[in-house]
Tab-separated table of C-alpha atoms in Angstrom:
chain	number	residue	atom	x	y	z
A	1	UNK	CA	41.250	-24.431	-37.445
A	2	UNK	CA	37.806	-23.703	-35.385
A	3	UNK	CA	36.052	-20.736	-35.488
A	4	UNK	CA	36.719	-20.335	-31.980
A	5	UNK	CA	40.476	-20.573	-32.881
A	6	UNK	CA	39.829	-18.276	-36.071
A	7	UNK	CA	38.570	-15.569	-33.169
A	8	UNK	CA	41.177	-15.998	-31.065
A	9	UNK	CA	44.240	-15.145	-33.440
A	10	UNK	CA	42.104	-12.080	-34.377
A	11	UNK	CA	41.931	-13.117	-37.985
A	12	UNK	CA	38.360	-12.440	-39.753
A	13	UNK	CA	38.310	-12.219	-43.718
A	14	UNK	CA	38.858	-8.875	-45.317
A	15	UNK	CA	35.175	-8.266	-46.349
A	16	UNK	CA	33.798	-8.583	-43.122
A	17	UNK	CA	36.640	-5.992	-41.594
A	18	UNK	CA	35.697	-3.139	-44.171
A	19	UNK	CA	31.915	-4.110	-44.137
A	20	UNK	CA	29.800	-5.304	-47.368
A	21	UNK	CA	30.632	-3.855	-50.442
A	22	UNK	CA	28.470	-0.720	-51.893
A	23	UNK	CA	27.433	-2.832	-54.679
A	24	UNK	CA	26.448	-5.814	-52.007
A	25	UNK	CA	24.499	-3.144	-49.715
A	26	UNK	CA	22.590	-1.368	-52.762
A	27	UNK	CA	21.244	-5.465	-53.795
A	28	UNK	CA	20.675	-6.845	-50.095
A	29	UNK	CA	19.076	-2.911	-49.652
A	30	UNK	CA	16.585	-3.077	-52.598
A	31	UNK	CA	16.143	-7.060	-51.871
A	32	UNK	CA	14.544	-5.764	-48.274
A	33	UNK	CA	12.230	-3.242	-49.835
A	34	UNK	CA	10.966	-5.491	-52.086
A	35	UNK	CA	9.678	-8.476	-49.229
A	36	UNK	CA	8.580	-4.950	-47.330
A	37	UNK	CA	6.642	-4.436	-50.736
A	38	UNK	CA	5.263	-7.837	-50.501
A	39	UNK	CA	4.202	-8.129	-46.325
A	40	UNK	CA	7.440	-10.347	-46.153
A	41	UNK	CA	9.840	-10.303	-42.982
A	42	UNK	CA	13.100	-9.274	-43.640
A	43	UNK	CA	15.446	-12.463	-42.332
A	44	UNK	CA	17.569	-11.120	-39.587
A	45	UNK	CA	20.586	-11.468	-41.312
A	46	UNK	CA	19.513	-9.243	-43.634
A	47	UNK	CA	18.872	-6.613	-40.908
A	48	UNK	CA	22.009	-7.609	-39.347
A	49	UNK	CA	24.248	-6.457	-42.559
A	50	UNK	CA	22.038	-3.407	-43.276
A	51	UNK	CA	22.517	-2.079	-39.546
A	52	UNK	CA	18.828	-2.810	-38.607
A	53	UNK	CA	17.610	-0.780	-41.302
A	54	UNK	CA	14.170	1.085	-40.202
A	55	UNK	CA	10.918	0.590	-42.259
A	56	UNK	CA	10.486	4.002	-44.518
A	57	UNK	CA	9.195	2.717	-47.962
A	58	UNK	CA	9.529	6.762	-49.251
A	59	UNK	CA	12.732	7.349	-47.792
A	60	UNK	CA	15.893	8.757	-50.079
A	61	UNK	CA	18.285	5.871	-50.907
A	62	UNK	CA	20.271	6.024	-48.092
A	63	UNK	CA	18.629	8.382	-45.966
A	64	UNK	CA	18.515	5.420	-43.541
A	65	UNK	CA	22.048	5.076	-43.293
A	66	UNK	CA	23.410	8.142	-40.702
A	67	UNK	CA	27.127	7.785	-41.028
A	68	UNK	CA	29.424	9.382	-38.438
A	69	UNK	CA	29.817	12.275	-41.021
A	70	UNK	CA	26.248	12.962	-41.501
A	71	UNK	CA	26.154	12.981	-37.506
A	72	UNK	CA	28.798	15.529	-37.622
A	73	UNK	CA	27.766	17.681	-40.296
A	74	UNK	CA	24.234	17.784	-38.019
A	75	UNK	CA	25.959	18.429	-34.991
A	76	UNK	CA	27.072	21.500	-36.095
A	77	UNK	CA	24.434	22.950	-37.168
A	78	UNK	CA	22.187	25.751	-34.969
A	79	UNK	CA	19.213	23.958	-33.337
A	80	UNK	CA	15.493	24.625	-34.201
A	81	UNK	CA	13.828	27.182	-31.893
A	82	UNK	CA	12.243	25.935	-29.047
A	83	UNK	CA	8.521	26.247	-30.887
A	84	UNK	CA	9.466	23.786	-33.349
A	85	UNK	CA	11.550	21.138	-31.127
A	86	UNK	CA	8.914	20.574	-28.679
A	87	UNK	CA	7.749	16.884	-29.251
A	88	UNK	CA	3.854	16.957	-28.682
A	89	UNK	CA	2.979	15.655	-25.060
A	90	UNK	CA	3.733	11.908	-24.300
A	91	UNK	CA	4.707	9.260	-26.667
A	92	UNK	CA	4.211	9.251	-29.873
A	93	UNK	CA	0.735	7.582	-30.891
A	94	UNK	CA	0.380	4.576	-33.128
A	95	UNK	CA	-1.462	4.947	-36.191
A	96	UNK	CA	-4.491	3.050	-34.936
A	97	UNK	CA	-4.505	5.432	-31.988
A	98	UNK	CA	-4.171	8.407	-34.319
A	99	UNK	CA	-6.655	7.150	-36.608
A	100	UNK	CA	-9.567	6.751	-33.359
A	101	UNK	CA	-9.871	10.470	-33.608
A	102	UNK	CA	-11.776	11.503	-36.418
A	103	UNK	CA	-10.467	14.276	-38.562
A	104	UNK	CA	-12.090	18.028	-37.968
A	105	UNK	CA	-13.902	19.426	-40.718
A	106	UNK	CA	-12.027	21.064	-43.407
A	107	UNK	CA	-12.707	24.769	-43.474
A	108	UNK	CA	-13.771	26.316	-47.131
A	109	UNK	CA	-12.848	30.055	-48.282
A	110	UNK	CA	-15.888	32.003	-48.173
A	111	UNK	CA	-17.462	32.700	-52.030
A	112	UNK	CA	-16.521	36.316	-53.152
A	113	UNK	CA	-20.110	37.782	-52.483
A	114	UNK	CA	-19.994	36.488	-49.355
A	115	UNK	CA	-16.882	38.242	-48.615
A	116	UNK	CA	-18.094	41.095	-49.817
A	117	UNK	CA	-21.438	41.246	-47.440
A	118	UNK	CA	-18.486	40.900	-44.679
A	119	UNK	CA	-16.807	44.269	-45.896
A	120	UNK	CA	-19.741	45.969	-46.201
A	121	UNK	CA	-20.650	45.085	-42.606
A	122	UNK	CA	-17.229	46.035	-41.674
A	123	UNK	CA	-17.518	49.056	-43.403
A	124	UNK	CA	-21.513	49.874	-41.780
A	125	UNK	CA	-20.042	48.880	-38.309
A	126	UNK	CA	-17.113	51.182	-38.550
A	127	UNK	CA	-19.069	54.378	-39.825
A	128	UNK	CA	-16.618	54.603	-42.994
A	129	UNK	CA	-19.358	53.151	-45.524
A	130	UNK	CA	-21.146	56.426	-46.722
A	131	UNK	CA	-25.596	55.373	-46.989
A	132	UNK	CA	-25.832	54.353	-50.463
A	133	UNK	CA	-29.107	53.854	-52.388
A	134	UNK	CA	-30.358	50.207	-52.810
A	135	UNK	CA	-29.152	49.861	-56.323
A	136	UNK	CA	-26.165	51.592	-55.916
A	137	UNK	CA	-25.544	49.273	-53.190
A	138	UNK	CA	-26.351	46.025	-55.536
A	139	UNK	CA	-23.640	47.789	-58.428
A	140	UNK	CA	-20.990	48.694	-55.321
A	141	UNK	CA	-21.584	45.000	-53.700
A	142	UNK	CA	-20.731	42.907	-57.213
A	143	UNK	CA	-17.851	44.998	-57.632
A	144	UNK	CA	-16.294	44.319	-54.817
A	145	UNK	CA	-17.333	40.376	-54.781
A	146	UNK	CA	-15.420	40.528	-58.663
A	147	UNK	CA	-12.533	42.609	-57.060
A	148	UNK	CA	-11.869	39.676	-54.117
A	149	UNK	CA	-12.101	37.046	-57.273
A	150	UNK	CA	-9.739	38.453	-59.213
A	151	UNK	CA	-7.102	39.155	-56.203
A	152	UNK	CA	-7.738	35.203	-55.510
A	153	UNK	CA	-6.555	34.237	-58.973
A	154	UNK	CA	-3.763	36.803	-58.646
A	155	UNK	CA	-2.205	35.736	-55.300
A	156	UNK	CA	-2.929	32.060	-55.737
A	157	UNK	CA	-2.951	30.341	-52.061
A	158	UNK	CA	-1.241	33.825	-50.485
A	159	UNK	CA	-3.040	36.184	-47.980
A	160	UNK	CA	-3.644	39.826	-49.253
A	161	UNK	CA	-1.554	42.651	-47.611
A	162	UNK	CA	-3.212	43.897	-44.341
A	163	UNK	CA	-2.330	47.546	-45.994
A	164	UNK	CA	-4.790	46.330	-48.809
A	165	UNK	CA	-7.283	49.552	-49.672
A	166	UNK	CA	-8.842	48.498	-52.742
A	167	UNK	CA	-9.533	46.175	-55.491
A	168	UNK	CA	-8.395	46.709	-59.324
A	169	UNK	CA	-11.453	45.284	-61.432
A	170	UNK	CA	-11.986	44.860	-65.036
A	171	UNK	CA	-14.876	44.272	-66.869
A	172	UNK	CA	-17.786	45.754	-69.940
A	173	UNK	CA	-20.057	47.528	-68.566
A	174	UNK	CA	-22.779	45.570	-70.773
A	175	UNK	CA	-21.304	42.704	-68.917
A	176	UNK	CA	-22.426	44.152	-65.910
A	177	UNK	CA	-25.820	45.321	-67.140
A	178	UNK	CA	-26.522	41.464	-68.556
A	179	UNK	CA	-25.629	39.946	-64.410
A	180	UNK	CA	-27.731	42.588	-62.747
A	181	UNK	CA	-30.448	42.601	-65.135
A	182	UNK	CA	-31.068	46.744	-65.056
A	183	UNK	CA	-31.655	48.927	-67.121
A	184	UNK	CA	-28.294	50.689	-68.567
A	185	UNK	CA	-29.422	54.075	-67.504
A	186	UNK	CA	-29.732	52.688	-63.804
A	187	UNK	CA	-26.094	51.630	-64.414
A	188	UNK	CA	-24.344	54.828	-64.974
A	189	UNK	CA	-26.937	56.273	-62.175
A	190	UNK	CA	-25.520	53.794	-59.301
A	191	UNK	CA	-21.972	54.344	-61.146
A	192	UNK	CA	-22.577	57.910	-60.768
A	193	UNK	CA	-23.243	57.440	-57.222
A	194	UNK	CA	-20.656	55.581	-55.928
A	195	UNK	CA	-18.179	57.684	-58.089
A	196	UNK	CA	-19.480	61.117	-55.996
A	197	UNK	CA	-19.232	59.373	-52.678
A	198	UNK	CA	-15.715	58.020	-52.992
A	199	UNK	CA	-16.471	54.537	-53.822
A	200	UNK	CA	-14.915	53.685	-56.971
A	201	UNK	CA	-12.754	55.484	-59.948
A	202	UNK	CA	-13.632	54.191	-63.540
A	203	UNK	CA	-12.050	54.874	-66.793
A	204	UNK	CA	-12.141	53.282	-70.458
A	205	UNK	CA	-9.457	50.657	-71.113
A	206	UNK	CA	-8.459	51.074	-74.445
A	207	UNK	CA	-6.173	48.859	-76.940
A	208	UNK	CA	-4.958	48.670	-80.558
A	209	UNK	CA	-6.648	45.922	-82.378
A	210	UNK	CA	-8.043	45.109	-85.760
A	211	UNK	CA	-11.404	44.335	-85.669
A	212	UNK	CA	-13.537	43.549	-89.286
A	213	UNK	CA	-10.569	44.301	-91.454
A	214	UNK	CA	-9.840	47.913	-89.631
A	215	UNK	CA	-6.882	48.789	-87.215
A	216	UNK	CA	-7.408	51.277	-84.078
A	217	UNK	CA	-7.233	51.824	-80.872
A	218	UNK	CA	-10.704	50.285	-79.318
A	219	UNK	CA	-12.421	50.480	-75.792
A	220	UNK	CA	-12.526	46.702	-74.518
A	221	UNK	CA	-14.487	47.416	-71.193
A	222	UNK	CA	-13.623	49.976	-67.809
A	223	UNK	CA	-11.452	49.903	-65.476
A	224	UNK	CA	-12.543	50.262	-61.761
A	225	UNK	CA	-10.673	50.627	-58.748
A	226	UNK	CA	-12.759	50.197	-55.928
A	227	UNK	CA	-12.249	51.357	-52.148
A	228	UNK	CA	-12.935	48.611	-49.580
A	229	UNK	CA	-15.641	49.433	-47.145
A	230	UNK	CA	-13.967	49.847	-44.137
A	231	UNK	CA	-10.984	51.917	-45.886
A	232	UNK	CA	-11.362	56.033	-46.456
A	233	UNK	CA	-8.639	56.459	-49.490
A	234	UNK	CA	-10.237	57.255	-52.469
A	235	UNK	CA	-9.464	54.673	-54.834
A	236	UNK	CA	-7.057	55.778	-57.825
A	237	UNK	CA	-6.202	53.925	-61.280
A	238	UNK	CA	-2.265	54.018	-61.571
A	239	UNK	CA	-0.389	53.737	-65.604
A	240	UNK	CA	0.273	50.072	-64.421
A	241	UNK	CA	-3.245	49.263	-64.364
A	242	UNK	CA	-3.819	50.726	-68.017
A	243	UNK	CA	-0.705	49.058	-69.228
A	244	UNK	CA	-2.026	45.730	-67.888
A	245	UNK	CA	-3.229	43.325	-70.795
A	246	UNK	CA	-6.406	42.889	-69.784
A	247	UNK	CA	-8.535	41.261	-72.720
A	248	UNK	CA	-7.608	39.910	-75.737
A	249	UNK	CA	-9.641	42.027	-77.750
A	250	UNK	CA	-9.660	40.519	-81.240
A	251	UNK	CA	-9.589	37.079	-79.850
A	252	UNK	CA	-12.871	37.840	-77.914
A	253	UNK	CA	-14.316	38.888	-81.311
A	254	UNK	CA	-13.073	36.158	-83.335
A	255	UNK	CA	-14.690	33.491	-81.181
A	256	UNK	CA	-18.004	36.086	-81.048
A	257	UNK	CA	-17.154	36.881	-77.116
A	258	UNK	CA	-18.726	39.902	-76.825
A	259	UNK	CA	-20.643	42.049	-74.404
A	260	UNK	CA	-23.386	42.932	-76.515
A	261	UNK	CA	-23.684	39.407	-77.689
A	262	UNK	CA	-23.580	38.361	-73.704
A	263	UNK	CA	-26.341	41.260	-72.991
A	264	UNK	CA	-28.661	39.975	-76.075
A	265	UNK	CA	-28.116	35.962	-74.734
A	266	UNK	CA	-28.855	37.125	-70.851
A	267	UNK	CA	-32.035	37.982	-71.685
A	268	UNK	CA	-33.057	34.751	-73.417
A	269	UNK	CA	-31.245	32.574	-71.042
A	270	UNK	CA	-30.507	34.373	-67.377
A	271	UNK	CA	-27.377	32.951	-65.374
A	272	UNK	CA	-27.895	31.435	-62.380
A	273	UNK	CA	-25.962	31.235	-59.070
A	274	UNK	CA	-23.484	33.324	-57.916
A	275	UNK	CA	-20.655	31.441	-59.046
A	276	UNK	CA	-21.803	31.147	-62.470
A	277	UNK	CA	-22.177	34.943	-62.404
A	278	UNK	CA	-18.986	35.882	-61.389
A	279	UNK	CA	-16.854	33.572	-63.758
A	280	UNK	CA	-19.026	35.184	-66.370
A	281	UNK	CA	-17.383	38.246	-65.640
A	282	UNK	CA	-13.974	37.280	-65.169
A	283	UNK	CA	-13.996	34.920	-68.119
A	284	UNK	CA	-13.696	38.961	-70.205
A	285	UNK	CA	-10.613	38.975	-68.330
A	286	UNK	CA	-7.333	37.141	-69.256
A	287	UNK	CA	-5.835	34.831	-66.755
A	288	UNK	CA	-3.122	36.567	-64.067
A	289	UNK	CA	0.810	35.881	-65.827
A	290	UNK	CA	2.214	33.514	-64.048
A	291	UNK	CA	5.354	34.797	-61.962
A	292	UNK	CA	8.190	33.098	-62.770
A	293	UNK	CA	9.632	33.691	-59.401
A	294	UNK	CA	11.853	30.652	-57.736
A	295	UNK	CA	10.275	27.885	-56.058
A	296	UNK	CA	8.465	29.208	-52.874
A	297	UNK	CA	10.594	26.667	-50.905
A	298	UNK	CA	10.648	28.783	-47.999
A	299	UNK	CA	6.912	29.273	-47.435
A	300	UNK	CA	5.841	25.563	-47.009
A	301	UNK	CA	2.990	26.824	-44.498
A	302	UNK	CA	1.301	28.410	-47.928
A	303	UNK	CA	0.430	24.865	-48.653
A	304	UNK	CA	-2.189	25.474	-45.717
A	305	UNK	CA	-3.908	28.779	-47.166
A	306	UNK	CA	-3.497	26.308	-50.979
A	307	UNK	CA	-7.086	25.058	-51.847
A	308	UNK	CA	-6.806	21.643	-51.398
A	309	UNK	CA	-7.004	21.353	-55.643
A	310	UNK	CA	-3.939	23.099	-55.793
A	311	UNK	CA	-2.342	21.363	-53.174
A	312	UNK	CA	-1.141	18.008	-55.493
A	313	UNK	CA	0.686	20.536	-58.098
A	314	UNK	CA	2.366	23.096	-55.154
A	315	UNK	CA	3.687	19.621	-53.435
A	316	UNK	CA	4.754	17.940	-56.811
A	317	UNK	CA	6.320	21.806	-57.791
A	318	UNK	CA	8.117	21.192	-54.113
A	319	UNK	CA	9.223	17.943	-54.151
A	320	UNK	CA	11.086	18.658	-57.433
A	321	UNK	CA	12.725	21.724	-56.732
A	322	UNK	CA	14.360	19.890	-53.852
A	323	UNK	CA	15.194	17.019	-55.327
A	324	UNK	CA	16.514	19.808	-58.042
A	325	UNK	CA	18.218	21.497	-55.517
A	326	UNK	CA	19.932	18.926	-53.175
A	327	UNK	CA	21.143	16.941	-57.120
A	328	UNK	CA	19.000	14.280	-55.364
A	329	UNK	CA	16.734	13.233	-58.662
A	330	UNK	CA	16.184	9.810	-56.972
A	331	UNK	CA	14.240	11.253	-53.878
A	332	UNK	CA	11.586	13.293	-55.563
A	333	UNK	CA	8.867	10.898	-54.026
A	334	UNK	CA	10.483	11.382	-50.409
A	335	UNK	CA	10.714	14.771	-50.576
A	336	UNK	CA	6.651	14.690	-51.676
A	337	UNK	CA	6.253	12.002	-48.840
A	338	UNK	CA	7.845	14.422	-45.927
A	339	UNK	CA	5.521	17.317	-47.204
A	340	UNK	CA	2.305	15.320	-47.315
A	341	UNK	CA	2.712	13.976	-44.229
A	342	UNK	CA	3.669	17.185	-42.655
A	343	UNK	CA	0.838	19.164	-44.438
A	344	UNK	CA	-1.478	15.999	-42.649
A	345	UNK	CA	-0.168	16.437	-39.223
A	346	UNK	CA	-0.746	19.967	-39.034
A	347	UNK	CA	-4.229	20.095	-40.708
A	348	UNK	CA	-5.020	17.224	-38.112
A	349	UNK	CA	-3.544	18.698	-35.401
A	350	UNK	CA	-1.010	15.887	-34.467
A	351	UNK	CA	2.158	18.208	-34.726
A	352	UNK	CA	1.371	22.225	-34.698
A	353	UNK	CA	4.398	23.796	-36.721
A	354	UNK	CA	5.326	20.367	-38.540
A	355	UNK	CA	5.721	22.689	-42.249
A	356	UNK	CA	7.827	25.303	-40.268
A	357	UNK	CA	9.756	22.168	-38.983
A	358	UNK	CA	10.669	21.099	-42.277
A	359	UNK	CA	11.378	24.135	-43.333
A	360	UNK	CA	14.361	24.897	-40.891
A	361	UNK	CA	15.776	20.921	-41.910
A	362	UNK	CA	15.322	22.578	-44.980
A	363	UNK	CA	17.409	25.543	-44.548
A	364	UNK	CA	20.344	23.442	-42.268
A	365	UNK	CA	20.754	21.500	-45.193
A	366	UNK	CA	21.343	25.021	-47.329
A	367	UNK	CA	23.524	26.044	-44.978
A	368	UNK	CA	25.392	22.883	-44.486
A	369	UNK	CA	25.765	22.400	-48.487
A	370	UNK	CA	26.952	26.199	-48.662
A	371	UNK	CA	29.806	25.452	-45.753
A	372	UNK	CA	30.936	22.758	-47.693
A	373	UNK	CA	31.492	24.540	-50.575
A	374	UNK	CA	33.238	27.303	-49.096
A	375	UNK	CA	35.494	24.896	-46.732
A	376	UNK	CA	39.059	24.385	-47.798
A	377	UNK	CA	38.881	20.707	-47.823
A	378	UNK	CA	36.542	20.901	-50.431
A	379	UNK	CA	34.460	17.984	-48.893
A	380	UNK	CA	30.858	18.160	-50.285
A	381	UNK	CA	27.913	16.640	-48.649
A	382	UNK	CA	26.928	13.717	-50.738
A	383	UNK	CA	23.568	12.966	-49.835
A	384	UNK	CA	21.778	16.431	-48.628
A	385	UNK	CA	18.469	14.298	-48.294
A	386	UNK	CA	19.877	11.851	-45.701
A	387	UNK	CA	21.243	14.869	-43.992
A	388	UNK	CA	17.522	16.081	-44.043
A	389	UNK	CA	15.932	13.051	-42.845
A	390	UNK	CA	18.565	12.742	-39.979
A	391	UNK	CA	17.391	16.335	-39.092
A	392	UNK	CA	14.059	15.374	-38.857
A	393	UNK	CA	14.225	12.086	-37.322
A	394	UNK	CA	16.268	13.616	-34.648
A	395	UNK	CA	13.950	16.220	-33.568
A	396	UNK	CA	10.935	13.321	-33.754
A	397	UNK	CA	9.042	14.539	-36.656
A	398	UNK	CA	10.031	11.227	-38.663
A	399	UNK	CA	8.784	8.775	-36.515
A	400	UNK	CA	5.569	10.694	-36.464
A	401	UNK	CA	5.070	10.915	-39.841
A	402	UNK	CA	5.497	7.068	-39.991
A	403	UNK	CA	2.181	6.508	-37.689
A	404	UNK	CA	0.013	9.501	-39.308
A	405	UNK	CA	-2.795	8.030	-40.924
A	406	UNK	CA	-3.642	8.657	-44.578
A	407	UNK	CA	-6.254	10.800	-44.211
A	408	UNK	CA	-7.169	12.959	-47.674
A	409	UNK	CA	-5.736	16.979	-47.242
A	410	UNK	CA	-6.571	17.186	-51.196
């Protein structure tokens, strides 16, 4: 019998009726990655059987394939608000083309003092920073520049509330005297100072520790709170800031960590820089507990206010907790590859709102996995991150994030 006679009675073998086998796909699938791998062209057979399978080395295993009920599972879902489904203007650039316009310069947080000199002109400008002598001024302008350091180690890569009024700081007051290199007495007279004009509230923080053999309650260092320039509130010290563990008392002693010791060394050897001066002081300080909150999936645009050194862990943290999530343990690198390459094309300005993007796929694919489970056909989506890609690949992002060049955003 001819194959033309073999067409003509309708009869075809039963393999090629139902399609290759799962088992034949996953081979002929990870056979095509691998020439990819090596700069080899996939023989058109190949891309015959796999559907024409699109080139996406970091995609999910199978995030390629958009079955009909992947289609309809995204067809139901609510669309993205206009904002984020607006493709940029014309057609999407190459990678060459992207990579003609050179990336703008990344932007660096301003050093605490230097924040500080911007309160204090705040403060001047707005007639709500009382005149303060010139050492006063000096005492009042490094505790504010510690205050903004420690509220950066405390909120991580997240902006301070706008409500914000003042700054909790913590540090020994012979720590203070050893930076500023003063006389003590010249200390408590700017402390004085600022205390009588509303600036700042001190107290003793105190804590039971065993020091040389005897137990007691011991003063580690003071407690400030300290009013920012442009506020008027006096500044107030709450229980919680007390009950705070703020040094590790016997620990500092142990390793010979002391104030005094730090006051006797300044003189011999005097810090220099400002940077070195301020982790001198919050070195007294224990690190900020680490919340164990869940996994700030639904704030990807924090990745922008992230310093680009804690970028790598935030994305890794990500990528996980989605891969977690979704019960998708063989994705974790796509996940990390979608939120790199969104992170790059809004730091480089070739997709404004790609992070908010991803974070409504993000939150279809919640709501779609929480409709399955409460539907009485009990049909669960079994690949959540080929629902995602489809998302994105439907509203564009995907093939963007295909051309963006690898430029560094950490």
């Amino acid at each position: 019998m001819t194959p033309e006679e073999v067409k003509g009675n309708g009869y075809q073998k039963p393999e090629v009726q139902a399609g290759i086998s799962a088992a034949s796909r996953a081979f002929l699938e990870a056979l095509a990655r691998r020439k990819r791998a090596r700069g080899e062209e996939v023989p058109p057979l190949y891309q015959q059987l796999l559907g024409l399978l699109p080139e996406g080395p970091l995609t999910p295993e199978g995030a390629q394939e958009h079955s009909q009920g992947t289609e309809a599972v995204a067809a139901t879902l609510p669309p993205p608000p206009p904002a984020l489904s607006a493709l940029p203007e014309g057609p999407i650039p190459t990678r060459e083309e992207l990579a003609q316009s050179p990336p703008p310069p990344e932007v660096m947080p301003q050093s605490p003092l230097a924040v500080a000199d911007r309160l204090l002109a705040k403060g001047e400008a707005e007639g709500t920073l009382p005149p303060l002598s010139e050492r006063a001024r000096e005492v009042y302008r490094t505790l504010l520049a510690l205050g903004v350091a420690w509220l950066r180690r405390l909120l991580g890569g997240k902006r301070p509330p706008r409500s914000l009024s003042q700054l909790t700081v913590f540090v020994p007051n012979d720590a203070l005297i050893a930076v500023l290199g003063i006389p003590s007495a010249s200390l408590y007279r700017a402390l004085g100072e600022l205390t009588e004009k509303g600036l700042i509230t001190r107290a003793a923080w105190r804590t039971a520790a065993t020091l040389r053999g005897k137990s007691g309650v011991y003063a580690a260092g003071t407690l400030y709170a300290v009013r920012l320039p442009h506020r008027t509130r006096r500044p107030r010290l709450g229980a919680e800031d007390f009950a705070h563990p703020w040094r590790d008392l016997e620990g500092d002693v142990e390793r010979g960590k002391t104030a005094w010791r730090a006051l006797r060394e300044s003189k011999e050897k005097p810090l220099k820089g400002d940077a070195e001066v301020l982790e001198f002081l919050l070195d007294f300080s224990l690190s900020p507990p680490r919340q164990k909150t869940p996994l700030a999936i639904d704030s990807l645009t924090g990745l922008l206010r992230a310093k680009p050194a804690d970028r790598r862990r935030r994305v890794e943290e990500l990528a996980l907790g989605l891969a977690k999530e979704f019960k998708d343990p063989g994705s974790v690198r796509f996940y990390a590859w979608v939120l790199w390459n969104a992170l790059r094309a809004e730091i480089y300005g070739m997709w404004e709102g790609a992070l908010a993007l991803v974070e409504w796929a993000i939150a279809r694919v919640r709501e779609a996995l929480a409709a399955s489970l409460m539907s009485s056909r009990k049909e669960g989506i079994r690949r959540p991150g080929a629902l995602l890609a489809h998302l994105l690949n439907q509203q564009g992002l995907l093939p963007l994030l295909r051309q963006a060049p690898q430029w560094r955003v950490a």
